[in-house]
């Protein structure tokens, strides 16, 4: 019997990983005295013969850092030296804070917009205008009005998470099948019960998809926002390590950002499965 | 049994003119009534406003003119007194069979205990023959089973009247027959008052006491009301053995095929919309073709 599709896919994935690591390994090999087919004069000019090390860290170095840092994720040696767990926790707290605030605003507002054609038309120009603005463009205004860099980062997350959730909620609510609303009508269901027991479950998959998109964007934006506001967080960590010229740490941080982003997305995919329904 | 339990008076539906076009009158000055415990079918071609009439009765739509009274009160807006089974199944796909019905039962009796609600639901699930499928989601059910859940849901709130909008239209002939039998049984047991839209002449004869025939739209009206004189304990297997059956059937088919169109063109004349001609040709002791021939006379004095 042939191995299952999953197993074969995993094998190909591993193979790709091997190829990538090998490529990386070869690319960052110390370029020791290989003046063989180089013009000797040129080699001398370039300090030929001396063992020259690439600035790019090798896979082994990154691997070391990975193990070291992950072994002690929560140490705190002052503002410039915190464990990766602490930095990620700061970023996650900001993202969750801004995201939760956005959900509190976007979902009720989305219900209103979705249920009322007037509100939909009235708010549409604002939504269309505000949606394409890069959330970072709000940063100066946020810093000026809020006067707190950490809160400003939360505000930026709030602003960027708002639109996908708002638009999807409004769309999901507006697209609830007429039939179900008619059933609720003929059963004389109260408006509140209709909202929570008919519209919400009917629109839940669309709403959660909006939340998933928002979360993805928020996690993208937090890195940039923290580079600007500084102090703590994974974005600050990346920028700080760049200033320290530690590309090893930068690569490590990039990996961590990817892993956390993937986990957040998987969390929403899981929740989406819980509320999904087949017609 | 209360006579004229439901009364429809002067119902019409006009769509206002759009961009200079003439306003469209779908149906005009429709009068009819339904006694308590009566099963009434309405037959007519698409576009004659059958569904609109049903939606008005349900309170989901508003007529341009006219009034509907049920049990002495004017119908304005939807009510738990009128259960509706819609054309497609309208079950909520995220709820199981039991919960779909419980949703309706809880709307009707909000202070019932959980146990009482589920016992009540179970009774109606058993009634439509879905025992064992209580916890299935609608997506796991066949079309016929879904429609049964819809029927169980409508019956479970014990409405004063049941409105069925072509409930079996999407089902295959076999399933349709089985559910028709069940509906017949349940209606006989509960003496439910029913108003049903159908396109199926046989279905109408099997189920109804009275068949309302609509002329073609626009400006559709009730052409005549055919009283189904077949004895009420009908069964699908031997209904066609009764000589009345073909008389009624031929009359209905003839109406659908040609007269519904012809009668739409006939100007009012002796036609009184308040008392559309009522026909009891099932009992007419003449050869079927003759019966139809006499009825074809424009006067229609068989009131």
Coordinates of C-alpha atoms in Angstrom, one line a residue:
Chain A
X1 CA 0.0 0.0 0.0
X2 CA 1.2 3.5 -0.7
X3 CA 1.9 5.8 2.2
X4 CA -0.8 8.3 3.0
X5 CA -1.0 11.6 1.3
X6 CA -0.1 13.4 4.6
X7 CA 2.9 11.3 5.1
X8 CA 4.2 11.9 1.6
X9 CA 3.5 15.7 1.9
X10 CA 5.5 15.7 5.2
X11 CA 8.4 13.9 3.5
X12 CA 8.5 16.5 0.8
X13 CA 8.3 19.3 3.4
X14 CA 11.2 17.8 5.2
X15 CA 13.1 17.5 2.0
X16 CA 12.5 21.2 1.2
X17 CA 13.7 22.1 4.7
X18 CA 16.8 20.1 4.2
X19 CA 17.5 21.8 0.8
X20 CA 16.9 25.2 2.3
X21 CA 19.2 24.5 5.3
X22 CA 21.8 23.1 3.0
X23 CA 21.7 26.1 0.7
X24 CA 21.9 28.4 3.7
X25 CA 24.8 26.4 5.1
X26 CA 26.7 26.5 1.8
X27 CA 26.0 30.2 1.3
X28 CA 27.4 31.1 4.7
X29 CA 30.5 28.8 4.6
X30 CA 33.6 30.6 5.6
X31 CA 35.3 31.6 2.3
X32 CA 38.7 30.3 3.3
X33 CA 41.7 30.9 0.9
X34 CA 40.0 29.9 -2.2
X35 CA 42.1 32.3 -4.3
X36 CA 42.7 29.4 -6.7
X37 CA 40.9 30.8 -9.7
X38 CA 41.0 34.4 -8.7
X39 CA 43.5 36.8 -10.1
X40 CA 46.3 36.9 -7.4
X41 CA 46.6 40.6 -7.5
X42 CA 42.9 41.0 -6.8
X43 CA 43.1 38.4 -4.0
X44 CA 45.9 40.4 -2.4
X45 CA 44.0 43.6 -2.8
X46 CA 41.0 42.0 -1.0
X47 CA 43.2 40.7 1.9
X48 CA 43.3 37.3 0.1
X49 CA 44.3 34.2 2.0
X50 CA 42.8 35.4 5.3
X51 CA 39.8 33.4 6.4
X52 CA 36.8 35.6 5.7
X53 CA 33.6 35.1 7.5
X54 CA 30.3 36.1 6.0
X55 CA 28.2 38.6 8.1
X56 CA 25.3 36.3 7.6
X57 CA 24.9 33.8 10.5
X58 CA 25.2 30.1 9.8
X59 CA 22.4 27.7 10.4
X60 CA 24.4 26.3 13.4
X61 CA 24.7 29.8 15.0
X62 CA 21.0 30.4 14.6
X63 CA 20.3 26.9 15.9
X64 CA 22.4 27.6 19.0
X65 CA 20.6 30.9 19.7
X66 CA 17.3 29.2 19.2
X67 CA 18.1 26.6 21.9
X68 CA 19.7 29.1 24.2
X69 CA 16.9 31.6 24.0
X70 CA 14.1 29.1 24.2
X71 CA 15.7 27.4 27.2
X72 CA 15.3 30.7 29.2
X73 CA 12.4 32.5 27.6
X74 CA 11.4 34.6 30.5
X75 CA 14.6 36.2 32.0
X76 CA 14.7 39.9 32.5
X77 CA 18.1 41.6 32.7
X78 CA 16.9 45.2 32.4
X79 CA 15.3 47.1 29.5
X80 CA 17.8 46.0 26.9
X81 CA 17.9 42.3 27.7
X82 CA 14.7 40.4 28.1
X83 CA 13.8 36.8 27.3
X84 CA 12.0 36.2 24.0
X85 CA 8.9 35.0 25.9
X86 CA 8.6 38.3 27.7
X87 CA 8.9 40.3 24.5
X88 CA 6.3 38.1 22.7
X89 CA 4.0 38.4 25.7
X90 CA 4.2 42.2 25.5
X91 CA 3.4 42.1 21.8
X92 CA 0.6 39.6 22.3
X93 CA -0.9 41.7 25.2
X94 CA -1.0 44.8 22.9
X95 CA -2.4 42.8 20.0
X96 CA -5.1 41.2 22.2
X97 CA -5.9 44.5 23.9
X98 CA -6.3 46.4 20.6
X99 CA -8.1 43.5 19.0
X100 CA -10.6 43.1 21.8
X101 CA -11.4 46.8 21.8
X102 CA -11.9 46.6 18.0
X103 CA -14.2 43.6 18.4
X104 CA -16.2 45.4 21.0
X105 CA -16.8 48.3 18.6
X106 CA -16.9 46.5 15.3
X107 CA -19.3 43.6 16.0
X108 CA -22.1 45.6 17.5
X109 CA -21.6 48.3 14.9
X110 CA -21.5 45.7 12.2
X111 CA -24.8 44.4 13.4
X112 CA -26.3 47.9 13.1
X113 CA -24.8 48.4 9.7
X114 CA -25.9 45.0 8.5
X115 CA -29.5 45.3 9.7
X116 CA -30.1 48.9 8.7
X117 CA -29.8 49.8 5.0
X118 CA -29.8 53.5 6.0
X119 CA -26.8 53.1 8.3
X120 CA -25.1 51.0 5.7
X121 CA -25.3 53.8 3.1
X122 CA -24.5 56.5 5.7
X123 CA -21.4 54.8 7.1
X124 CA -20.1 53.3 3.9
X125 CA -18.2 56.4 2.7
X126 CA -16.4 56.6 6.1
X127 CA -15.5 52.9 6.0
X128 CA -14.3 53.1 2.4
X129 CA -12.2 56.2 3.2
X130 CA -10.7 55.0 6.5
X131 CA -10.1 51.4 5.5
X132 CA -7.1 51.9 3.1
X133 CA -5.2 54.1 5.5
X134 CA -2.1 52.4 6.9
X135 CA -2.6 52.0 10.6
X136 CA 0.9 53.4 11.2
X137 CA -0.2 56.7 9.7
X138 CA -2.3 57.2 12.8
X139 CA 0.7 56.8 15.1
X140 CA 1.7 60.5 15.4
X141 CA -1.9 61.5 16.1
X142 CA -2.2 58.7 18.6
X143 CA 1.1 59.7 20.3
X144 CA 0.0 63.3 20.5
X145 CA -3.4 62.7 21.9
X146 CA -2.8 59.6 24.1
X147 CA 0.7 60.7 25.2
X148 CA 1.6 57.1 26.0
X149 CA 3.6 55.0 23.5
X150 CA 2.3 51.6 24.6
X151 CA -1.3 52.8 24.5
X152 CA -0.6 54.3 21.1
X153 CA 0.5 50.9 19.8
X154 CA -2.7 49.4 21.2
X155 CA -4.6 52.2 19.4
X156 CA -2.9 51.3 16.1
X157 CA -3.8 47.7 16.5
X158 CA -7.4 48.8 17.3
X159 CA -7.6 50.8 14.1
X160 CA -6.2 48.1 11.9
X161 CA -8.3 45.3 13.4
X162 CA -11.5 47.3 13.1
X163 CA -12.2 47.3 9.4
X164 CA -12.1 43.6 8.4
X165 CA -14.3 42.8 11.5
X166 CA -16.7 45.6 10.8
X167 CA -17.1 44.9 7.1
X168 CA -17.4 41.1 7.6
X169 CA -19.9 41.4 10.4
X170 CA -22.0 43.9 8.4
X171 CA -21.9 41.6 5.4
X172 CA -22.6 38.4 7.4
X173 CA -25.6 40.0 9.1
X174 CA -27.0 41.5 5.9
X175 CA -26.6 38.1 4.2
X176 CA -28.6 36.1 6.7
X177 CA -31.2 34.1 4.7
X178 CA -34.6 35.8 4.5
X179 CA -36.2 32.4 5.3
X180 CA -34.7 32.2 8.7
X181 CA -35.7 35.7 9.5
X182 CA -39.2 34.9 8.3
X183 CA -39.3 31.9 10.6
X184 CA -38.3 34.1 13.5
X185 CA -41.0 36.6 12.5
X186 CA -43.8 34.0 12.3
X187 CA -42.7 32.7 15.7
X188 CA -42.9 36.2 17.1
X189 CA -39.3 36.0 18.4
X190 CA -38.1 39.1 20.3
X191 CA -35.5 41.3 18.6
X192 CA -32.9 40.4 21.2
X193 CA -33.5 36.7 20.9
X194 CA -33.5 37.0 17.1
X195 CA -30.1 38.8 17.2
X196 CA -28.5 36.2 19.4
X197 CA -30.2 33.0 18.3
X198 CA -30.8 33.5 14.6
X199 CA -28.6 36.3 13.2
X200 CA -25.5 35.7 15.3
X201 CA -25.2 31.9 14.7
X202 CA -26.1 32.5 11.0
X203 CA -23.4 35.2 10.6
X204 CA -20.9 33.6 13.0
X205 CA -18.7 32.0 10.3
X206 CA -18.5 35.3 8.4
X207 CA -17.8 37.3 11.5
X208 CA -15.1 34.9 12.7
X209 CA -13.5 35.0 9.2
X210 CA -13.3 38.8 9.6
X211 CA -11.8 38.4 13.1
X212 CA -9.2 36.0 11.6
X213 CA -8.2 38.5 9.0
X214 CA -8.1 41.2 11.6
X215 CA -5.9 39.1 13.8
X216 CA -3.5 38.4 10.9
X217 CA -3.2 42.1 10.1
X218 CA -2.8 43.0 13.8
X219 CA 0.1 40.6 14.1
X220 CA 1.7 42.1 11.0
X221 CA 1.3 45.6 12.2
X222 CA 2.4 45.1 15.8
X223 CA 6.0 44.5 14.7
X224 CA 6.2 47.8 12.8
X225 CA 4.4 49.7 15.5
X226 CA 6.8 48.5 18.2
X227 CA 9.7 49.4 16.1
X228 CA 8.4 52.9 16.2
X229 CA 7.3 53.1 19.8
X230 CA 10.2 51.1 21.2
X231 CA 10.6 49.9 24.8
X232 CA 9.3 46.4 24.7
X233 CA 7.8 43.8 22.4
X234 CA 9.0 41.6 19.6
X235 CA 9.1 44.5 17.1
X236 CA 11.3 46.5 19.4
X237 CA 13.4 43.4 19.9
X238 CA 14.0 43.0 16.1
X239 CA 15.0 46.7 15.7
X240 CA 17.2 46.6 18.8
X241 CA 19.1 43.5 17.6
X242 CA 19.6 45.2 14.2
X243 CA 21.1 48.1 16.1
X244 CA 23.2 45.6 17.9
X245 CA 24.1 44.1 14.5
X246 CA 23.1 40.7 15.7
X247 CA 21.5 39.2 12.6
X248 CA 21.4 35.8 14.5
X249 CA 18.9 37.3 16.9
X250 CA 17.0 39.0 14.1
X251 CA 16.6 35.7 12.3
X252 CA 15.6 34.0 15.5
X253 CA 13.0 36.8 16.1
X254 CA 11.6 36.4 12.6
X255 CA 11.1 32.7 13.2
X256 CA 9.3 33.4 16.4
X257 CA 7.0 36.0 14.8
X258 CA 6.1 33.4 12.2
X259 CA 5.4 30.7 14.7
X260 CA 3.2 32.9 16.9
X261 CA 1.4 34.2 13.9
X262 CA 0.8 30.7 12.7
X263 CA -0.6 29.7 16.1
X264 CA -2.9 32.7 16.2
X265 CA -4.3 31.8 12.8
X266 CA -4.7 28.1 13.8
X267 CA -6.6 29.2 16.9
X268 CA -9.1 31.1 14.7
X269 CA -9.3 28.3 12.2
X270 CA -10.3 26.1 15.1
X271 CA -12.9 28.5 16.3
X272 CA -14.3 28.8 12.8
X273 CA -14.7 25.1 12.6
X274 CA -16.8 25.2 15.8
X275 CA -19.3 27.7 14.4
X276 CA -19.4 26.5 10.8
X277 CA -22.5 24.8 9.5
X278 CA -23.5 23.0 6.3
X279 CA -26.7 24.0 4.6
Chain B
X1 CA -66.5 24.1 14.1
X2 CA -66.6 27.8 13.5
X3 CA -67.7 28.8 10.1
X4 CA -65.7 31.6 8.3
X5 CA -62.9 31.1 10.8
X6 CA -60.7 32.9 8.3
X7 CA -62.1 35.7 6.2
X8 CA -60.3 37.4 3.3
X9 CA -62.0 40.5 2.1
X10 CA -61.2 42.5 -1.0
X11 CA -57.5 41.6 -1.0
X12 CA -55.4 43.1 -3.8
X13 CA -51.8 43.7 -4.5
X14 CA -50.6 46.4 -6.8
X15 CA -46.9 47.1 -7.5
X16 CA -46.5 50.9 -8.0
X17 CA -45.4 52.1 -11.4
X18 CA -41.6 52.1 -12.0
X19 CA -40.1 54.5 -14.4
X20 CA -43.3 55.4 -16.3
X21 CA -44.5 51.8 -16.6
X22 CA -48.1 51.2 -15.7
X23 CA -48.6 49.9 -12.2
X24 CA -48.9 46.2 -12.0
X25 CA -51.9 44.6 -10.3
X26 CA -51.1 41.1 -9.4
X27 CA -54.5 40.2 -8.0
X28 CA -57.5 42.2 -7.3
X29 CA -60.5 42.1 -5.0
X30 CA -60.0 38.6 -3.7
X31 CA -62.6 37.3 -1.3
X32 CA -62.8 33.9 0.3
X33 CA -63.2 32.3 3.6
X34 CA -62.2 29.1 5.4
X35 CA -64.1 27.3 8.1
X36 CA -62.4 25.9 11.1
X37 CA -61.0 22.5 10.5
X38 CA -61.2 22.9 6.7
X39 CA -58.3 22.1 4.4
X40 CA -58.2 24.5 1.5
X41 CA -55.8 24.3 -1.4
X42 CA -55.2 27.1 -3.9
X43 CA -54.2 26.4 -7.4
X44 CA -53.1 28.7 -10.2
X45 CA -50.2 29.4 -12.5
X46 CA -47.1 31.1 -11.4
X47 CA -47.5 34.9 -11.1
X48 CA -51.2 34.8 -10.0
X49 CA -50.2 35.9 -6.5
X50 CA -50.8 32.7 -4.5
X51 CA -47.6 33.1 -2.5
X52 CA -48.4 36.7 -1.9
X53 CA -51.8 35.8 -0.5
X54 CA -50.2 33.2 1.7
X55 CA -47.6 35.7 2.9
X56 CA -50.4 38.2 3.7
X57 CA -52.2 35.5 5.7
X58 CA -49.0 34.8 7.5
X59 CA -48.5 38.5 8.2
X60 CA -45.2 38.6 6.4
X61 CA -46.5 40.8 3.6
X62 CA -49.0 43.6 3.4
X63 CA -51.7 43.8 0.8
X64 CA -52.3 47.0 -1.1
X65 CA -55.9 46.8 -0.1
X66 CA -58.2 44.5 1.7
X67 CA -58.4 42.8 5.1
X68 CA -57.9 39.4 6.6
X69 CA -59.7 38.3 9.7
X70 CA -58.9 35.2 11.7
X71 CA -61.1 34.1 14.6
X72 CA -62.8 37.5 14.5
X73 CA -59.6 39.5 14.7
X74 CA -57.8 41.4 12.0
X75 CA -54.5 39.9 10.9
X76 CA -51.8 42.5 11.1
X77 CA -48.3 41.1 11.3
X78 CA -47.0 37.6 12.0
X79 CA -48.4 35.6 14.8
X80 CA -47.8 32.3 16.6
X81 CA -51.5 31.5 15.8
X82 CA -50.5 30.8 12.3
X83 CA -47.8 28.2 11.6
X84 CA -46.1 28.4 8.3
X85 CA -44.3 25.7 6.3
X86 CA -42.3 27.4 3.6
X87 CA -41.5 26.3 0.1
X88 CA -37.9 25.3 0.7
X89 CA -37.0 23.9 4.0
X90 CA -36.2 26.8 6.4
X91 CA -34.5 24.9 9.1
X92 CA -31.6 26.5 10.9
X93 CA -28.6 24.5 9.8
X94 CA -26.6 25.0 12.9
X95 CA -29.4 23.5 15.1
X96 CA -30.3 19.8 15.4
X97 CA -33.7 18.5 14.5
X98 CA -34.8 18.6 18.1
X99 CA -33.4 22.1 18.7
X100 CA -35.0 23.5 15.5
X101 CA -38.4 22.4 16.8
X102 CA -37.5 23.5 20.4
X103 CA -36.7 26.9 19.1
X104 CA -40.3 27.2 17.9
X105 CA -41.8 25.6 21.0
X106 CA -39.8 27.9 23.3
X107 CA -41.1 30.9 21.3
X108 CA -44.7 29.7 21.9
X109 CA -44.3 28.7 25.6
X110 CA -41.3 30.7 26.9
X111 CA -41.7 29.5 30.5
X112 CA -41.9 25.8 29.9
X113 CA -39.1 23.7 31.5
X114 CA -36.4 22.2 29.4
X115 CA -37.9 18.7 30.1
X116 CA -41.3 19.8 29.1
X117 CA -40.1 21.4 25.9
X118 CA -38.1 18.3 24.8
X119 CA -41.0 16.0 25.6
X120 CA -43.3 18.1 23.5
X121 CA -40.8 18.2 20.6
X122 CA -40.3 14.5 20.8
X123 CA -44.0 13.9 20.4
X124 CA -44.0 15.8 17.1
X125 CA -40.8 14.3 15.9
X126 CA -42.4 10.9 16.4
X127 CA -45.6 12.1 14.7
X128 CA -43.7 12.9 11.5
X129 CA -41.8 9.6 11.7
X130 CA -38.3 11.0 12.5
X131 CA -37.8 9.1 15.7
X132 CA -34.0 8.4 15.9
X133 CA -33.0 11.5 14.0
X134 CA -33.5 14.0 16.8
X135 CA -29.9 15.0 17.1
X136 CA -29.0 15.1 13.4
X137 CA -28.3 18.4 11.7
X138 CA -30.4 19.3 8.7
X139 CA -27.4 18.8 6.4
X140 CA -27.5 15.1 7.4
X141 CA -31.2 14.7 6.4
X142 CA -32.7 14.0 3.0
X143 CA -35.0 16.6 1.4
X144 CA -38.1 14.8 2.5
X145 CA -36.9 14.5 6.1
X146 CA -36.1 18.2 6.2
X147 CA -39.6 19.1 5.0
X148 CA -41.0 16.8 7.7
X149 CA -39.1 18.6 10.4
X150 CA -40.6 21.9 9.0
X151 CA -44.0 20.3 9.3
X152 CA -43.3 19.1 12.8
X153 CA -42.1 22.5 13.7
X154 CA -45.3 24.2 12.4
X155 CA -47.5 21.6 14.1
X156 CA -45.6 21.7 17.4
X157 CA -46.6 25.3 18.2
X158 CA -50.3 24.1 17.8
X159 CA -51.3 27.1 15.7
X160 CA -54.9 27.9 15.1
X161 CA -54.2 27.7 11.4
X162 CA -51.5 26.2 9.2
X163 CA -50.2 27.8 6.1
X164 CA -48.3 25.6 3.6
X165 CA -46.5 27.2 0.7
X166 CA -46.0 24.3 -1.8
X167 CA -44.4 22.2 0.9
X168 CA -43.7 19.2 -1.2
X169 CA -42.7 21.0 -4.4
X170 CA -39.1 20.0 -4.2
X171 CA -39.6 16.3 -3.3
X172 CA -39.6 13.3 -5.5
X173 CA -42.9 11.6 -6.2
X174 CA -42.4 8.7 -3.7
X175 CA -41.4 10.8 -0.8
X176 CA -44.1 13.2 -1.6
X177 CA -46.8 10.5 -1.4
X178 CA -45.5 9.2 1.9
X179 CA -45.5 12.7 3.5
X180 CA -48.9 13.5 2.0
X181 CA -50.3 10.4 3.7
X182 CA -48.8 11.5 6.9
X183 CA -50.1 15.1 6.6
X184 CA -53.6 13.7 5.9
X185 CA -53.3 11.5 9.1
X186 CA -52.1 14.4 11.3
X187 CA -54.7 16.8 10.0
X188 CA -57.5 14.2 10.5
X189 CA -56.2 13.7 14.1
X190 CA -55.8 17.3 15.0
X191 CA -58.7 18.9 12.9
X192 CA -56.2 21.5 11.9
X193 CA -57.4 24.4 9.6
X194 CA -55.0 24.5 6.7
X195 CA -54.4 26.8 3.7
X196 CA -52.0 25.3 1.2
X197 CA -50.5 26.3 -2.1
X198 CA -49.9 23.5 -4.6
X199 CA -49.3 22.9 -8.3
X200 CA -50.3 19.3 -8.0
X201 CA -53.9 18.6 -8.9
X202 CA -53.8 15.1 -7.3
X203 CA -52.4 16.5 -4.1
X204 CA -55.2 19.0 -3.9
X205 CA -57.8 16.4 -4.4
X206 CA -56.2 14.0 -1.9
X207 CA -55.8 16.6 0.8
X208 CA -58.4 19.3 0.5
X209 CA -62.0 20.0 1.2
X210 CA -62.1 23.0 -1.0
X211 CA -59.9 24.1 -4.0
X212 CA -59.6 27.7 -4.9
X213 CA -58.8 28.2 -8.6
X214 CA -57.0 31.4 -9.5
X215 CA -57.0 32.8 -13.0
X216 CA -53.7 33.8 -14.6
X217 CA -52.1 37.1 -13.5
X218 CA -51.9 40.0 -13.8
X219 CA -55.2 41.0 -12.4
X220 CA -55.7 37.5 -11.2
X221 CA -58.9 36.7 -9.4
X222 CA -60.6 33.6 -8.0
X223 CA -62.2 31.9 -11.0
X224 CA -64.2 29.4 -8.9
X225 CA -64.1 27.4 -5.8
X226 CA -64.4 23.7 -6.3
X227 CA -65.8 21.8 -3.3
X228 CA -64.1 18.4 -2.9
X229 CA -67.0 16.1 -2.3
X230 CA -65.0 12.9 -2.0
X231 CA -65.5 11.4 1.5
X232 CA -62.9 12.6 3.9
X233 CA -61.3 9.3 4.8
X234 CA -59.3 9.2 1.6
X235 CA -56.2 7.2 0.9
X236 CA -53.7 7.6 -1.9
X237 CA -54.1 3.9 -2.8
X238 CA -57.8 3.9 -3.7
X239 CA -58.9 7.5 -4.1
X240 CA -58.8 7.1 -7.9
X241 CA -61.4 4.3 -7.7
X242 CA -64.1 6.7 -6.7
X243 CA -65.9 7.9 -9.9
X244 CA -65.9 11.5 -8.5
X245 CA -62.2 11.6 -8.5
X246 CA -61.8 11.8 -12.3
X247 CA -64.7 14.3 -12.6
X248 CA -62.9 16.6 -10.3
X249 CA -59.5 15.9 -11.6
X250 CA -60.5 16.5 -15.2
X251 CA -62.2 19.7 -14.2
X252 CA -59.1 21.0 -12.5
X253 CA -56.7 19.9 -15.2
X254 CA -58.9 21.5 -17.8
X255 CA -59.0 24.7 -15.8
X256 CA -55.2 24.8 -15.5
X257 CA -54.6 24.0 -19.1
X258 CA -56.9 26.4 -20.8
X259 CA -59.7 28.0 -18.8
X260 CA -57.3 29.8 -16.3
X261 CA -56.1 31.8 -19.3
X262 CA -59.4 32.3 -21.0
X263 CA -61.2 33.3 -17.8
X264 CA -58.6 35.9 -17.1
X265 CA -59.6 37.7 -20.3
X266 CA -63.3 37.5 -19.7
X267 CA -64.5 40.9 -18.4
X268 CA -66.3 40.8 -15.1
X269 CA -69.9 40.6 -16.4
X270 CA -71.9 38.5 -14.0
X271 CA -68.9 37.6 -12.0
X272 CA -69.2 38.7 -8.4
X273 CA -65.8 38.8 -6.7
X274 CA -67.5 38.5 -3.3
X275 CA -69.0 35.2 -4.2
X276 CA -66.9 33.5 -6.7
X277 CA -68.9 30.6 -8.2
X278 CA -68.7 27.5 -6.0
X279 CA -68.8 24.2 -7.8
X280 CA -69.7 20.8 -6.5
X281 CA -69.4 18.8 -9.6
X282 CA -68.2 15.6 -7.8
X283 CA -71.7 14.7 -7.0
X284 CA -73.2 15.7 -10.3
X285 CA -74.7 12.5 -11.6
X286 CA -73.8 12.9 -15.2
X287 CA -71.0 11.7 -17.4
X288 CA -67.8 13.6 -16.6
X289 CA -67.4 15.2 -20.0
X290 CA -71.0 16.6 -19.9
X291 CA -70.4 18.0 -16.5
X292 CA -67.3 19.8 -17.7
X293 CA -69.3 21.0 -20.8
X294 CA -72.0 22.5 -18.7
X295 CA -69.5 24.2 -16.5
X296 CA -67.8 25.7 -19.5
X297 CA -70.8 27.9 -19.9
X298 CA -69.8 31.4 -19.0
X299 CA -72.8 31.9 -16.6
X300 CA -71.5 29.5 -14.0
X301 CA -74.7 29.4 -12.0
X302 CA -73.8 26.4 -9.9
X303 CA -73.3 28.6 -6.9

